[in-house]
mmCIF file of C-alpha atoms in Angstrom:
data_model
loop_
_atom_site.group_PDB
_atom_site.id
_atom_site.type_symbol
_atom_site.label_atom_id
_atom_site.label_comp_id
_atom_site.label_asym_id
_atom_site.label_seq_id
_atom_site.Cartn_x
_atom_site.Cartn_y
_atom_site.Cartn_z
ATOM 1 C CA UNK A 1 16.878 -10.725 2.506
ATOM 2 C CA UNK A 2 18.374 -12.205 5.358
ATOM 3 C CA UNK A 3 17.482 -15.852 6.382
ATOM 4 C CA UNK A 4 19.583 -17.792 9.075
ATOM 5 C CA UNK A 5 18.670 -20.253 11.895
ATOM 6 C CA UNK A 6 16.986 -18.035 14.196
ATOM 7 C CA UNK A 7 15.312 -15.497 11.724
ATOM 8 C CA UNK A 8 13.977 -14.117 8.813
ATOM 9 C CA UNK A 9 14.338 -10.736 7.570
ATOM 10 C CA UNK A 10 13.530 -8.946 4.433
ATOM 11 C CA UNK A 11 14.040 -5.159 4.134
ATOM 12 C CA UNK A 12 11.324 -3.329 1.558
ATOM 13 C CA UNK A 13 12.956 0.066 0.792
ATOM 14 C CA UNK A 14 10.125 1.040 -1.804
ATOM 15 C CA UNK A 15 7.231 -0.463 -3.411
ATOM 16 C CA UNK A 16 4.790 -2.853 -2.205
ATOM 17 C CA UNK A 17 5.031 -6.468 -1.055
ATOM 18 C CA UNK A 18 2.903 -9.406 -0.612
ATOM 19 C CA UNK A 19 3.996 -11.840 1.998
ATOM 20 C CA UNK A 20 2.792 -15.484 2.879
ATOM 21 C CA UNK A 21 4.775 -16.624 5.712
ATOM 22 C CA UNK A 22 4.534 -20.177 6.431
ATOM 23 C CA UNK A 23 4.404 -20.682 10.831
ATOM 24 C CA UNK A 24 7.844 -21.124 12.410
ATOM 25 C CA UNK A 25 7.572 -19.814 15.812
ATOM 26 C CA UNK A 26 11.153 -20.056 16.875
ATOM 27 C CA UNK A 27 12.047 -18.551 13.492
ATOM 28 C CA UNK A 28 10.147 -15.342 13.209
ATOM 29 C CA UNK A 29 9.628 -13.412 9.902
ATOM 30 C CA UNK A 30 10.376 -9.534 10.052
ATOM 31 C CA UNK A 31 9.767 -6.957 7.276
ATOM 32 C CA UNK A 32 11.850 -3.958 7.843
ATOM 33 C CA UNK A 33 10.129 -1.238 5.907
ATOM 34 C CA UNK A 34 10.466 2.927 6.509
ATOM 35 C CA UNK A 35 11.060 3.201 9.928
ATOM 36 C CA UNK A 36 9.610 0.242 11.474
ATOM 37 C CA UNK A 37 9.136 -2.917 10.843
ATOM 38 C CA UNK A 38 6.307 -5.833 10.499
ATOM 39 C CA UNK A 39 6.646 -9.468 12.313
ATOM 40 C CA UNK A 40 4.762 -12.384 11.839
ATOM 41 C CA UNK A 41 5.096 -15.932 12.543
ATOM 42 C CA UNK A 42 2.698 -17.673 10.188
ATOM 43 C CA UNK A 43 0.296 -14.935 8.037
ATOM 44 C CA UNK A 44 -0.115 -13.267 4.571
ATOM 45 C CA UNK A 45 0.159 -9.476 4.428
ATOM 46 C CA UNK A 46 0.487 -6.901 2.357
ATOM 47 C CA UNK A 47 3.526 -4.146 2.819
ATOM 48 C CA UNK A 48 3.610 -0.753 0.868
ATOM 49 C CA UNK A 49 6.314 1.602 0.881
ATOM 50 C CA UNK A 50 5.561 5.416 -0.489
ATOM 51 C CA UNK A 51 7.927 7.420 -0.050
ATOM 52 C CA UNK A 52 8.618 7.753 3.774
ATOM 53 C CA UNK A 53 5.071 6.341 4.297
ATOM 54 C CA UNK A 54 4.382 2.322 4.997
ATOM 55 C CA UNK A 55 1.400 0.863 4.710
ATOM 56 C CA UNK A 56 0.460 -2.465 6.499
ATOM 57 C CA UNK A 57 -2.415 -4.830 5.626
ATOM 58 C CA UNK A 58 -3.475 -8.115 7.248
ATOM 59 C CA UNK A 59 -4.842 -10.402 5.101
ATOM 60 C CA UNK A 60 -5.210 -13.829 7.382
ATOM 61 C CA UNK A 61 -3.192 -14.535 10.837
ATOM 62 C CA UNK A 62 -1.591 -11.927 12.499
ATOM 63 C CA UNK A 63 1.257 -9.543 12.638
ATOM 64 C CA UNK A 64 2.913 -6.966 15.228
ATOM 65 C CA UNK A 65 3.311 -3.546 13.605
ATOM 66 C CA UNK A 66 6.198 -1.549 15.298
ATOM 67 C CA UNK A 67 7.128 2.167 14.138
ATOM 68 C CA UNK A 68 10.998 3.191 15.420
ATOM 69 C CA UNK A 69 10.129 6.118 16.526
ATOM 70 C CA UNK A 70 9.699 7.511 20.578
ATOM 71 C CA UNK A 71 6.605 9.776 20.163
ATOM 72 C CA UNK A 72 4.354 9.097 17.372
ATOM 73 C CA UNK A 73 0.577 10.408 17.340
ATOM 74 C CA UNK A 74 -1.718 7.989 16.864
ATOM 75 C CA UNK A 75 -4.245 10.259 15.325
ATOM 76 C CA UNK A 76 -4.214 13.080 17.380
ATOM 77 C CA UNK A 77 -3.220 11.836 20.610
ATOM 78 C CA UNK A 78 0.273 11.074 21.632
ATOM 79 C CA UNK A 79 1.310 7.865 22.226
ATOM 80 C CA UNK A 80 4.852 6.417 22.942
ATOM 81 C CA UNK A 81 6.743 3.256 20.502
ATOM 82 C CA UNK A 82 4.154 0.593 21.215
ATOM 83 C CA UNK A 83 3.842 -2.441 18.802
ATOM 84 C CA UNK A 84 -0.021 -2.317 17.292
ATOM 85 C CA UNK A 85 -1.271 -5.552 16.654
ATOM 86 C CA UNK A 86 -3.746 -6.595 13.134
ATOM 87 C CA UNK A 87 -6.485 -8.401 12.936
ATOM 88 C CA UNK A 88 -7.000 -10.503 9.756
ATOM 89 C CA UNK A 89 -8.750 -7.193 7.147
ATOM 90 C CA UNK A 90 -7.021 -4.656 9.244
ATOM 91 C CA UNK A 91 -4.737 -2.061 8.401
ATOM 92 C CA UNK A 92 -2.313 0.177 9.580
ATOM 93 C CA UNK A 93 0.180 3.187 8.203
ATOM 94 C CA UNK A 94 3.333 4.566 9.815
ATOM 95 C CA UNK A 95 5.603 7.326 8.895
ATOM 96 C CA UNK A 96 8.839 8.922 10.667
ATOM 97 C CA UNK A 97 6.402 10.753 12.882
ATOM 98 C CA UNK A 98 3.033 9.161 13.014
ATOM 99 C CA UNK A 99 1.225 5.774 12.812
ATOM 100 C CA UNK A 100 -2.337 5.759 12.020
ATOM 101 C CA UNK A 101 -5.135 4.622 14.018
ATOM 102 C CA UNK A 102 -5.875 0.525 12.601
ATOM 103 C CA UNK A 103 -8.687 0.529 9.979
ATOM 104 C CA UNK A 104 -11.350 -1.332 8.105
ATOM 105 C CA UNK A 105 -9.369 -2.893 4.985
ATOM 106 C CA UNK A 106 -10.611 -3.022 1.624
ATOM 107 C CA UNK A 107 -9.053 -6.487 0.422
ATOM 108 C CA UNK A 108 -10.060 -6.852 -2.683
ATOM 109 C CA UNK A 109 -8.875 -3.396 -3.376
ATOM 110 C CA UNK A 110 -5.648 -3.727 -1.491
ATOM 111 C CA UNK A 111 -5.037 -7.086 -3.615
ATOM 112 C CA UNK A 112 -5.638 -6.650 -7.035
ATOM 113 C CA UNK A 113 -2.663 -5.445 -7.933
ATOM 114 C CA UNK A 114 -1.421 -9.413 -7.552
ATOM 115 C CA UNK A 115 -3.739 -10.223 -10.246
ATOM 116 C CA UNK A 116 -2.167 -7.484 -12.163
ATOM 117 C CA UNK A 117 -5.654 -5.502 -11.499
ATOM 118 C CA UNK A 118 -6.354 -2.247 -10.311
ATOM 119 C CA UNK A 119 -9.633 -1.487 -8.475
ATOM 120 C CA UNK A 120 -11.197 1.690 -7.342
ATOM 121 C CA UNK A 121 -14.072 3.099 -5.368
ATOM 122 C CA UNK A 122 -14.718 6.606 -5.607
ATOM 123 C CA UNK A 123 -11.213 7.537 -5.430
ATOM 124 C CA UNK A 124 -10.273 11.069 -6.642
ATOM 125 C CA UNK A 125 -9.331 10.593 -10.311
ATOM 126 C CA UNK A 126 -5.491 11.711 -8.786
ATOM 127 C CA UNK A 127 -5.137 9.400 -7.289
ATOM 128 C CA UNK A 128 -6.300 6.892 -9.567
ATOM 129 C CA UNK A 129 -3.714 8.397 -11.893
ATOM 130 C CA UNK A 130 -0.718 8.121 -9.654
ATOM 131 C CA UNK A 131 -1.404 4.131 -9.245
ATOM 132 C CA UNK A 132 -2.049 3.888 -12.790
ATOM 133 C CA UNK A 133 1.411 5.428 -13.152
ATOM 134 C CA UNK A 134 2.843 2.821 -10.683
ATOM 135 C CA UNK A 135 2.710 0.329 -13.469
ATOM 136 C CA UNK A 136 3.095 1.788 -17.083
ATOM 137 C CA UNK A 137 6.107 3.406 -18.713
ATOM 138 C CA UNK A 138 3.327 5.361 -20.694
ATOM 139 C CA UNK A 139 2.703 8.216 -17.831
ATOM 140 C CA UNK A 140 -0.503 10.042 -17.530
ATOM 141 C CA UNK A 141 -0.723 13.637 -16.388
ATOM 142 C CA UNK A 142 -3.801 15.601 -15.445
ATOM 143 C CA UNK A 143 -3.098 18.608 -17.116
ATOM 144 C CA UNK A 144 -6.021 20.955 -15.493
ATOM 145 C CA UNK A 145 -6.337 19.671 -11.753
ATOM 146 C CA UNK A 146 -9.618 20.615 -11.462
ATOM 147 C CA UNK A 147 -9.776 17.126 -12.897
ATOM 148 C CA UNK A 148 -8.096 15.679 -10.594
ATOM 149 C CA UNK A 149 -10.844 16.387 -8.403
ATOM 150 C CA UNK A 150 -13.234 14.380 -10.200
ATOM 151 C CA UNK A 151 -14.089 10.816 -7.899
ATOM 152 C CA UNK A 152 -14.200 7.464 -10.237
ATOM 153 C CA UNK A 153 -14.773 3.678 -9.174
ATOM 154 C CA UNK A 154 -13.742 1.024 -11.938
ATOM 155 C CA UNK A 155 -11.362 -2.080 -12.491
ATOM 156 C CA UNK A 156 -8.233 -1.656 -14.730
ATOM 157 C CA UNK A 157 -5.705 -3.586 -16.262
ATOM 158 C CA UNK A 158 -1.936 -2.717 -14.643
ATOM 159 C CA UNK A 159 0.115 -1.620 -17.691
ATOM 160 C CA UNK A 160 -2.864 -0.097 -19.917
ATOM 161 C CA UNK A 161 -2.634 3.122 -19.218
ATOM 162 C CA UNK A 162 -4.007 4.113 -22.992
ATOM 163 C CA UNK A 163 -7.268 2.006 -21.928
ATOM 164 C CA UNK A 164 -7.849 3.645 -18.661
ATOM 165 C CA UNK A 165 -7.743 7.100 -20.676
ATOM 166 C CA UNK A 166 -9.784 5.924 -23.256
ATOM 167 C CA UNK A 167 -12.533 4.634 -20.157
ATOM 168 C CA UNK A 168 -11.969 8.415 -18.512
ATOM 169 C CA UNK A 169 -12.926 9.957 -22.002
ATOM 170 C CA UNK A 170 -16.398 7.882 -22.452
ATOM 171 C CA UNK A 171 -17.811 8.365 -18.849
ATOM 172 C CA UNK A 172 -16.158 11.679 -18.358
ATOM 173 C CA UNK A 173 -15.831 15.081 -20.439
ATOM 174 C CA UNK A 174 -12.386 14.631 -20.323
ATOM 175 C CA UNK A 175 -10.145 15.203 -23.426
ATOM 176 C CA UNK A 176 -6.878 13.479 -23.556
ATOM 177 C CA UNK A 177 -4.173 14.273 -26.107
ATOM 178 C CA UNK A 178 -1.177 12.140 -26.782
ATOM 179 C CA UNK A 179 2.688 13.415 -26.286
#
């Protein structure tokens, strides 16, 4: 974190990030995160770093997304650094190469995890798994990935990791063995 007259900085190297920014125009609020970075001036968003991956979601006001990078695809047509601006439920991902095209966001989804909740909708049970991992010490693994193939919707507890097992095993013929 950097604060001083002039600015405000914060630099996210991993993880994820909820920001409300109260409006100071001459005192802008930057998130440096991968290789870009995320400025606002009065907003709340929602920053996720994975790996070399950063996700951006607008939750109210608005923010300028800007990858560092001098030709990214913006799905597949090639576009040059250009800041992308959010709308309030829009969303956008960068990466050293890439930035998406801005989406549709699922807020309530994208949230939960403040309300130490986890929600999903028809996500591949793999993915369900990795963000369950996110928050537990107790690790799952999907030891036959055919499994992992298997699409689930739900709400879960962050930190329960036996309980979210223990749901897979009643709706699913799924066997689960402790280690």
């Amino acid at each position: 974190v950097q604060y001083s007259a002039e600015k405000r900085q914060v630099y996210l190297n991993r993880g994820q990030a909820h920001f409300s920014v109260k409006a100071t125009p001459s005192r802008p609020f930057t998130v440096f995160a991968g290789n870009g970075s995320v400025t606002a001036t009065g907003t709340k968003f929602d920053v996720r770093v994975e790996h070399e991956n950063v996700t951006v979601t607008l939750i109210e006001g608005h923010v300028t997304v800007t990858p560092d990078v001098k030709d990214v695809k913006i799905g597949e047509q090639d576009h040059h650094e250009t800041p992308t601006q959010l709308a309030p439920g829009q969303q956008v991902a960068y990466g050293r190469k890439s930035i998406s095209e801005v989406t549709g966001a699922k807020l309530p989804e994208i949230t939960a995890w403040q309300e130490g909740e986890l929600i999903f909708d028809d996500i591949l049970l793999a993915e369900a798994v990795k963000e369950v991992n996110r928050y537990s010490a107790q690790k799952v693994i999907i030891a036959d990935w055919a499994l992992g193939e298997i699409r689930i919707s739900g709400m879960f507890r962050t930190g329960q990791s036996e309980k979210f097992v223990k749901a897979l095993e009643s709706y699913f013929p799924i066997e689960a063995v402790q280690d």
